[in-house]
Coordinates of C-alpha atoms in Angstrom, one line a residue:
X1 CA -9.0 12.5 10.4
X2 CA -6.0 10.6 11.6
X3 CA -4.0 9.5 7.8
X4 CA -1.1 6.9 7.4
X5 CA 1.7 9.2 6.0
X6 CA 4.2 6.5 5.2
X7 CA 4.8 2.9 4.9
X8 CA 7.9 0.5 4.1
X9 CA 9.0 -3.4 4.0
X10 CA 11.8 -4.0 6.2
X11 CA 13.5 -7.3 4.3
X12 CA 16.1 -8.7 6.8
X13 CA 17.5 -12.3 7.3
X14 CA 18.7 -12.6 11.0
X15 CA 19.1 -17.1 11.2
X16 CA 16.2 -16.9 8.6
X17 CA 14.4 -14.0 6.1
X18 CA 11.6 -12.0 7.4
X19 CA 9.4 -9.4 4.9
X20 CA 8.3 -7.0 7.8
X21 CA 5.9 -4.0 7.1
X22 CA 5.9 -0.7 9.1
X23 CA 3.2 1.9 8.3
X24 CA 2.9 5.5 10.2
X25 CA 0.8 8.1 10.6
X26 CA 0.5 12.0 11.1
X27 CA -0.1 11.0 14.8
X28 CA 3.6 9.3 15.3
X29 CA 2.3 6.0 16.2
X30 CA 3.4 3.8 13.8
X31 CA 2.4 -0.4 13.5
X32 CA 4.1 -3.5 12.4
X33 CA 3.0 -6.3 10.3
X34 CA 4.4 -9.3 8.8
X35 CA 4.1 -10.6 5.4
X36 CA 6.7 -13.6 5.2
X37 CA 6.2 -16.1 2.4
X38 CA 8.6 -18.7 3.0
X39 CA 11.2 -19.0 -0.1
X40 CA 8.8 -16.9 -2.3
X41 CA 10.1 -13.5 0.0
X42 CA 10.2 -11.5 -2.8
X43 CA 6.9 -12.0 -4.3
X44 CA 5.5 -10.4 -1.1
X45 CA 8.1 -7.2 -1.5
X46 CA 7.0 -6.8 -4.9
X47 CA 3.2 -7.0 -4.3
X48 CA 3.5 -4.7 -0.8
X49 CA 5.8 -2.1 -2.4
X50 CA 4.3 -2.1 -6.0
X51 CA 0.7 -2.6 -5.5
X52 CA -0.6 -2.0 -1.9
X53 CA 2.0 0.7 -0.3
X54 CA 0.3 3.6 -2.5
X55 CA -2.9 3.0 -2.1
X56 CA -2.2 3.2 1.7
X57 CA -1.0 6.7 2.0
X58 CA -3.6 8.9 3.1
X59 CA -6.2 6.4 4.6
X60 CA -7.4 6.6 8.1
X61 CA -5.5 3.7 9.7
X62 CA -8.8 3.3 12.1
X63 CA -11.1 1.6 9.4
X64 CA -8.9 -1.7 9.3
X65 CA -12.7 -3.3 7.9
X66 CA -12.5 -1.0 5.1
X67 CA -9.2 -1.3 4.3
X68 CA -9.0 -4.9 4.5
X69 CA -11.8 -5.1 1.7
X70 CA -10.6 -2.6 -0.7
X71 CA -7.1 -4.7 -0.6
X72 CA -9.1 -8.2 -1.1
X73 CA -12.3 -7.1 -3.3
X74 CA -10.6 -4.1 -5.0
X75 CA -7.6 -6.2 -6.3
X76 CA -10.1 -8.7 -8.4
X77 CA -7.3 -11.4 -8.4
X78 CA -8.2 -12.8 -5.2
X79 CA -7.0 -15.0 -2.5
X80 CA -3.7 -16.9 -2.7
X81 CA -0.6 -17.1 -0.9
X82 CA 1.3 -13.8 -1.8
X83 CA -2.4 -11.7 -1.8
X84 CA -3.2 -12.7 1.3
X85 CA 0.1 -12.1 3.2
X86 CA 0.2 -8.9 1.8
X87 CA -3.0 -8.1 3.4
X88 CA -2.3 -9.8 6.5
X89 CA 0.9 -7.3 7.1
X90 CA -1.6 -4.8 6.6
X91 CA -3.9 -5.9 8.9
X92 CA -1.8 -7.0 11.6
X93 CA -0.1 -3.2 11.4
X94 CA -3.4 -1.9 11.3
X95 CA -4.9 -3.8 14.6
X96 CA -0.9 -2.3 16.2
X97 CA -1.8 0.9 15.5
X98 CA -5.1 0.9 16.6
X99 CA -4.2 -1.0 20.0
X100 CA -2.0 1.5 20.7
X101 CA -4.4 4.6 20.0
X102 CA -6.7 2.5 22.7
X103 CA -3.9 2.3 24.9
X104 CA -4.9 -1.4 24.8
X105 CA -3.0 -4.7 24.5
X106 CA -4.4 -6.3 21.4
X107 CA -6.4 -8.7 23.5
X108 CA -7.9 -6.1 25.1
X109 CA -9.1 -4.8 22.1
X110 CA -10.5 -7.8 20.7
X111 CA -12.7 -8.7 23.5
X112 CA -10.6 -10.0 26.5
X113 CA -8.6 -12.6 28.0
X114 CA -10.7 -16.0 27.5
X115 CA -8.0 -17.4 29.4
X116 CA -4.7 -16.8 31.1
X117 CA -2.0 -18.4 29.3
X118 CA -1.7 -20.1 25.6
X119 CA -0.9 -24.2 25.6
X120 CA 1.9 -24.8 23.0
X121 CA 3.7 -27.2 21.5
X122 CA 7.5 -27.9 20.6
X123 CA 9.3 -30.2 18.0
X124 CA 11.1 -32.9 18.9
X125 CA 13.2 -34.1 16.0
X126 CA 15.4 -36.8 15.9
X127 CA 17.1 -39.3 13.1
X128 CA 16.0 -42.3 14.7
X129 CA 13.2 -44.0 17.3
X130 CA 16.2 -43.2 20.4
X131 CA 16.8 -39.8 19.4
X132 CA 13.4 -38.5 18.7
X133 CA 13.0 -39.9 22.4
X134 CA 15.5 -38.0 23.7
X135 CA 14.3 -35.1 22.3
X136 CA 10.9 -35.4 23.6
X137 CA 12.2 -35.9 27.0
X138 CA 14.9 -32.6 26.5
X139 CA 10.8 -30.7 25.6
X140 CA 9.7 -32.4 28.7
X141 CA 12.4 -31.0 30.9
X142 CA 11.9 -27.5 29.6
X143 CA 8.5 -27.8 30.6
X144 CA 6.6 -28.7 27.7
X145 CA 3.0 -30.2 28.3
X146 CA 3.0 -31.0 24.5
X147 CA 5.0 -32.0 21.9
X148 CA 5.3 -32.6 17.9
X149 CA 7.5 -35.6 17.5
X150 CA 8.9 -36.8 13.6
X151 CA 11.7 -38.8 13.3
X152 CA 14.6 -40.3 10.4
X153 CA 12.9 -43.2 8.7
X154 CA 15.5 -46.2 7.5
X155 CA 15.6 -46.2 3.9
X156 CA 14.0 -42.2 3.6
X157 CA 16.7 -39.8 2.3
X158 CA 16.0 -36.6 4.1
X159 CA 12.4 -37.5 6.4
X160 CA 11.0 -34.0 6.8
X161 CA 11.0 -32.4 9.6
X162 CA 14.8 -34.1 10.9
X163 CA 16.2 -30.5 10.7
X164 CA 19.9 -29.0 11.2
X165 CA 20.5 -28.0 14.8
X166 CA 18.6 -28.5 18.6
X167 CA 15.8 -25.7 18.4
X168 CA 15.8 -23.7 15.4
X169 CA 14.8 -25.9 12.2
X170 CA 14.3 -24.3 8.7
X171 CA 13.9 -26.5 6.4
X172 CA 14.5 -23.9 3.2
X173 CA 18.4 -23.9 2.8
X174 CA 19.8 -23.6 -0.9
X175 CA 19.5 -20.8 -2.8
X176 CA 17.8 -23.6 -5.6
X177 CA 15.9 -26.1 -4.3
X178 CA 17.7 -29.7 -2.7
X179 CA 16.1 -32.8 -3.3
X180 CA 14.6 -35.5 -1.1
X181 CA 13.0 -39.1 -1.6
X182 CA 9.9 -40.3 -0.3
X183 CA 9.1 -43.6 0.0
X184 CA 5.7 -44.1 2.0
X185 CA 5.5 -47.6 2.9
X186 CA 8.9 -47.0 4.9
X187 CA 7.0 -44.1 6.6
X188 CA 3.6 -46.2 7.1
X189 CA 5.8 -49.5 8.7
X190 CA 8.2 -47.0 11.2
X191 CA 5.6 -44.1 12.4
X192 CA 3.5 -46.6 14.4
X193 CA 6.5 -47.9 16.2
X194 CA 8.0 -44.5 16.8
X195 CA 4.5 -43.4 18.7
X196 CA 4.6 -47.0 20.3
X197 CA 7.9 -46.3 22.2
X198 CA 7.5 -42.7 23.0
X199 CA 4.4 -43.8 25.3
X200 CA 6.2 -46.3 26.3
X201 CA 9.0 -43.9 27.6
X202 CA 7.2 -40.9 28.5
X203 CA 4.0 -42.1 29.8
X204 CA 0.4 -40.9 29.1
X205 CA 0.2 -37.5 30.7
X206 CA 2.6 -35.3 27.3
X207 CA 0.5 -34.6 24.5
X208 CA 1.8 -35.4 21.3
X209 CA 1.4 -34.8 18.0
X210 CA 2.7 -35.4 14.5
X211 CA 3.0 -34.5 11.2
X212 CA 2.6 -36.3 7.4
X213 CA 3.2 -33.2 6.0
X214 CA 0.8 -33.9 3.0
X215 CA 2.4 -37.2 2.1
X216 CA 0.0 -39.9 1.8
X217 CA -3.6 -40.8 0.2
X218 CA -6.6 -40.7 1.9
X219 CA -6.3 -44.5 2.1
X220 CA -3.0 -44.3 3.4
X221 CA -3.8 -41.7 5.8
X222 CA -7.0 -43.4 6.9
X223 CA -4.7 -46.8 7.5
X224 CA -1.9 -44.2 9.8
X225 CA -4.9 -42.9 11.5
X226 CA -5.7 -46.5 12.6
X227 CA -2.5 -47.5 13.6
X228 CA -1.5 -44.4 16.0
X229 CA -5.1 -44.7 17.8
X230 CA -3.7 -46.8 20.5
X231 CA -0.9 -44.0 21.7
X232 CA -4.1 -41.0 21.8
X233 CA -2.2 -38.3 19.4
X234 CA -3.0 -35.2 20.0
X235 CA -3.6 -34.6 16.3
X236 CA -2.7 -36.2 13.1
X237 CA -1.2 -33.0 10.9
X238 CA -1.7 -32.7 7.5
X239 CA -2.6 -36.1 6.3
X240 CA -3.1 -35.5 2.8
X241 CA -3.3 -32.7 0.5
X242 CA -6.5 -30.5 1.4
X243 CA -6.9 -29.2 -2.3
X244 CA -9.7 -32.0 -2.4
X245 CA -11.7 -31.1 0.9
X246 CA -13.8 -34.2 0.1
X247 CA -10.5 -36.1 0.7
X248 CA -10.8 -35.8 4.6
X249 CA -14.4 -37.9 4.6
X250 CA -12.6 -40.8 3.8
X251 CA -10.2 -40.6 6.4
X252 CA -12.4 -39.7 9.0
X253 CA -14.9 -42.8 8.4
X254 CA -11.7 -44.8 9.4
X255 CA -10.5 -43.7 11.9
X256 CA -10.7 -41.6 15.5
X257 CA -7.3 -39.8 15.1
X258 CA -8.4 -36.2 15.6
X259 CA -7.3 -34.3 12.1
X260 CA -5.6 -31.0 12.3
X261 CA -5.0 -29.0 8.4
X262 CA -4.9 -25.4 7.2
X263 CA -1.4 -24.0 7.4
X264 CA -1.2 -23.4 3.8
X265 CA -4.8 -21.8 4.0
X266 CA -5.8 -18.9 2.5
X267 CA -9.1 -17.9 3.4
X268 CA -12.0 -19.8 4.8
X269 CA -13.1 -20.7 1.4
X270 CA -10.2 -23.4 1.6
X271 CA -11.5 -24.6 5.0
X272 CA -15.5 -24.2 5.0
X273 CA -16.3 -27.3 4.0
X274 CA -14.1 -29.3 5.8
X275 CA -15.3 -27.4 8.9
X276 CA -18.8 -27.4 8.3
X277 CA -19.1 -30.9 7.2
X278 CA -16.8 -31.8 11.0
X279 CA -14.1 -33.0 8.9
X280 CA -11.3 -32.0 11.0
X281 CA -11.0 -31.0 14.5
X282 CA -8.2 -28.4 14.7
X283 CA -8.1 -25.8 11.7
X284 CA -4.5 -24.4 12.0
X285 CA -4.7 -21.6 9.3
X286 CA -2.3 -18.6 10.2
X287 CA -2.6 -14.8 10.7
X288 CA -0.2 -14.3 8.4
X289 CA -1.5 -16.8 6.1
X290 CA -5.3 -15.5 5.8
X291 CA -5.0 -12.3 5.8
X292 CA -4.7 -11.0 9.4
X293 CA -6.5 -10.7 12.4
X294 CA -9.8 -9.4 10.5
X295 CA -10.0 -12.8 8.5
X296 CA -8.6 -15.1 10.9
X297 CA -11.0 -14.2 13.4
X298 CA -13.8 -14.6 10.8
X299 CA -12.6 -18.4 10.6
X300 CA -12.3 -19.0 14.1
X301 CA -16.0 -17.8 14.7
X302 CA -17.1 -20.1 11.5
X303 CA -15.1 -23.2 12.8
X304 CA -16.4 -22.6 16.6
X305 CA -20.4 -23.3 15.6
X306 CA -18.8 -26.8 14.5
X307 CA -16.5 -27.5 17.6
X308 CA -13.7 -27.2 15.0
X309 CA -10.5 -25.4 17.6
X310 CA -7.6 -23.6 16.4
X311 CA -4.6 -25.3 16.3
X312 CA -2.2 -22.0 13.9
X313 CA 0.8 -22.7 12.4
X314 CA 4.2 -21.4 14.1
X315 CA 7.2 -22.5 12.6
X316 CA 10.3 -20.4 12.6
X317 CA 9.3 -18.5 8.9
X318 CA 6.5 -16.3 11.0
X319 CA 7.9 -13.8 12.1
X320 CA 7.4 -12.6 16.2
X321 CA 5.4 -10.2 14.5
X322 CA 3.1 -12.7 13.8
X323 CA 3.6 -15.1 16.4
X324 CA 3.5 -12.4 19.5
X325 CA -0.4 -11.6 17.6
X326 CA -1.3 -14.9 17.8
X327 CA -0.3 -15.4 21.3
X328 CA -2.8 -12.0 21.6
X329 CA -5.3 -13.8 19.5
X330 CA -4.8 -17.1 21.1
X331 CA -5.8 -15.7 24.7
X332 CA -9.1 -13.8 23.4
X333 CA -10.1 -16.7 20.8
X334 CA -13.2 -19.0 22.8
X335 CA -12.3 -21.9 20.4
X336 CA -8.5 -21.9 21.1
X337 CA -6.8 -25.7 20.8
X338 CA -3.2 -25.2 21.0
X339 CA -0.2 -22.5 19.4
X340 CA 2.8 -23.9 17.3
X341 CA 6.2 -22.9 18.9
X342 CA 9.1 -23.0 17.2
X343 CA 11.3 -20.8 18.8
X344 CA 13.2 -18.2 16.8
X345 CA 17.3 -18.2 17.1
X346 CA 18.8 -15.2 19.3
X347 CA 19.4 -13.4 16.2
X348 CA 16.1 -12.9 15.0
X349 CA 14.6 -12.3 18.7
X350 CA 17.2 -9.6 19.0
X351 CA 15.8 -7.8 15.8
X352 CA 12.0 -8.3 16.7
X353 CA 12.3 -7.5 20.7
X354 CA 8.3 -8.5 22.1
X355 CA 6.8 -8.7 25.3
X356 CA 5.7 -12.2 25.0
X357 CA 7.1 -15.0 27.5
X358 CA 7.1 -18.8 28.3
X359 CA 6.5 -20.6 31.2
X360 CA 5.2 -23.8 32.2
X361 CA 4.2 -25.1 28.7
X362 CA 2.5 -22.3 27.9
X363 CA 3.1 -18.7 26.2
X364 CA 1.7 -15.8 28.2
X365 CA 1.1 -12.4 26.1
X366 CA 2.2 -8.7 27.4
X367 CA 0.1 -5.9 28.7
X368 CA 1.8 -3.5 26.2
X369 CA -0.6 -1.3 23.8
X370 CA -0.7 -3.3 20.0
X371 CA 0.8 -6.5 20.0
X372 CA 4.1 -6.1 22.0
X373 CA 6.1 -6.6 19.0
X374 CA 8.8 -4.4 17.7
X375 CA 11.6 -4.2 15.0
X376 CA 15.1 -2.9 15.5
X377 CA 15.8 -1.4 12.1
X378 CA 19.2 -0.8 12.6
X379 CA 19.7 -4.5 13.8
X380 CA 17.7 -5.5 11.3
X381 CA 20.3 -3.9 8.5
X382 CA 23.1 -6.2 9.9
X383 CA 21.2 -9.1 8.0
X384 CA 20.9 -8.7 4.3
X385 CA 18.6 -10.9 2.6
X386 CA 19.4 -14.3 2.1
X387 CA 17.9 -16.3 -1.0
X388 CA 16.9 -19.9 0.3
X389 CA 14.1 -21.9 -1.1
X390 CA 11.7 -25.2 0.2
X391 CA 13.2 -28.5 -0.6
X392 CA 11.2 -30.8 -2.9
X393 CA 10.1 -34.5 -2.7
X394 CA 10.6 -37.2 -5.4
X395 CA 9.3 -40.9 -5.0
X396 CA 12.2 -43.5 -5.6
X397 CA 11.5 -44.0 -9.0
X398 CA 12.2 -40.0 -9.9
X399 CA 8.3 -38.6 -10.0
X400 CA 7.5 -35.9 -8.2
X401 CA 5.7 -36.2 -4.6
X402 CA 4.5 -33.5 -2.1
X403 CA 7.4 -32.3 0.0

């Protein structure tokens, strides 16, 4: 019987802080997962190294399945954020290793290419209507077939997704979290108008999409909805929290928007009704986020019998790890939408070399055993962790709002 003989998180902050688990085994092929929790790193380290890591050593790295439920149904505090991503750097290490024993890419292994390349999307972010243009236009020239555009909004301190630099945003950057101030009919009067001149400029043929970030009511989001359906989004992200599944009915008797949610997912319990009721059209829950490739792909299957596409998260706090096995699950998923691509900063790509490229809009995964991604642990030691947390959101008159 093959037995993982080791395992260890990696913390490292290259541009941004990664939790990265590597397990081994008597065999010497070893596998790498990710288990980033955006400003909550630690809680991840802590549950991974405490409470997981023991009960590894000795397994068979071969029965992912069983492993995966011992984790989930053997911890009796279930689900949740810091659960789950534990888990999913288990899996994801798991599905490495067991690539690699096939002599497979992860693809491969899953069931084959359903297609050839993986449509992705870019952020364009700019402090005004002109800027956010430009930007769309700098995606455009890089060859970017579609495009996430958010912009400043007068009178908004701090608009999210208006980030610090070109191509890299993070939004978590204090050690304690900064403050911003929301004010939605500001957001409600300007995002129309933003959407309005981007067509103008740029035509019909990009795809683009946007989003609220949970800011608004159902109401609210059913009026934004309304407004944007003459510029053909792509999506609509996020429109309101998802806590309240019931919340998305409203919104969809109002409008024809199409309705993307689920990056703060954590199993399909969050999502099942929403998909089964054809609530949403893109559900954009993340390997990292729901446990791994074993859940995930239990979601996907779920949300395909309701033409429900994937549409997973990909901002800069998931690792490559993650991101080069999504581009891997992306190509072998029949329901695939689109990938979120937020590219990394030199740094981090230096730590986590991968075999995973882009070209003409679209990423394109390797032919390397496991899931092409690596981690330079000596690299990796350069960059100590770095405590930065989320921002929060405050309406104008001092309550708190959802950042």
């Amino acid at each position: 019987m093959m037995k993982i003989t080791s395992a260890r998180v990696i913390l490292c902050s290259p541009g941004r802080n990664f939790v990265t688990l590597k397990i081994e085994t008597d065999e010497g092929i070893y596998g790498i997962g990710d288990g980033t929790l955006n400003g909550r790193e630690m809680s991840v380290v802590s549950y991974l190294s405490e409470h997981v890591i023991p009960v590894l050593i000795g397994r068979d790295p071969r029965r992912i399945e069983d492993i995966w439920q011992y984790l989930y149904r053997g911890a009796y505090w279930r689900r949740g954020p810091v659960t789950m991503r534990a888990i999913a750097a288990v899996d994801v290490a798991l599905w490495d290793i067991k690539a690699k024993l096939a002599n497979m890419p992860l693809f491969d292994l899953l069931g084959g290419r359903s297609r050839d390349k993986v449509l992705v999307y870019g952020h364009a972010n700019g402090t005004d209507i002109e800027h956010t243009s430009d930007e769309v236009g700098r995606y455009k020239e890089m060859g970017y077939k579609a495009v996430r555009a958010q912009s400043g909004i007068p009178g908004v301190k701090g608009a999210y997704g208006v980030g610090r630099g070109d191509m890299y945003y993070e939004p978590a950057d204090a050690s304690l979290p900064t403050e911003t101030v929301w004010n939605t009919g500001s957001y409600l009067n300007f995002t129309p108008k933003l959407f309005q001149r981007l067509r103008d400029v740029h035509g019909d043929e990009i795809h683009l999409l946007h989003d609220v970030h949970h800011r608004l009511t159902p109401i609210e989001a059913a009026r934004l909805g309304c407004n944007l359906e003459p510029y053909r989004l792509f999506w609509m992200e996020d429109a309101t929290p998802a806590e309240n599944q019931e919340a998305f009915r409203l919104i969809r008797q109002h409008t024809t928007t199409p309705l993307a949610v689920g990056e703060i997912f954590n199993t399909i319990w969050d999502c099942k009704d929403l998909i089964s009721n054809q609530l949403i059209d893109y559900i954009r829950t993340t390997i990292v986020g729901a446990g791994g490739v074993t859940h995930l792909r239990r979601i996907a299957d779920f949300a395909a019998l309701w033409q429900v596409r994937t549409g997973s998260h990909g901002a800069t706090d998931l690792s490559p790890v993650t991101l080069g096995t999504a581009v891997h699950f992306d190509t072998w998923v029949p329901n695939f939408g689109i990938q979120e691509y937020m590219r990394h900063t030199p740094e981090t790509d230096d730590v986590f070399p991968h075999d995973y490229t882009f070209r003409d809009g679209c990423l394109h995964a390797g032919e390397k055993p496991g899931h092409g991604v690596d981690i330079d642990e000596r690299l990796a030691a350069r960059y100590p962790y770095s405590p930065k947390q989320l921002p929060i959101a405050r309406l104008q008159d001092g309550s708190m709002w959802n950042w």
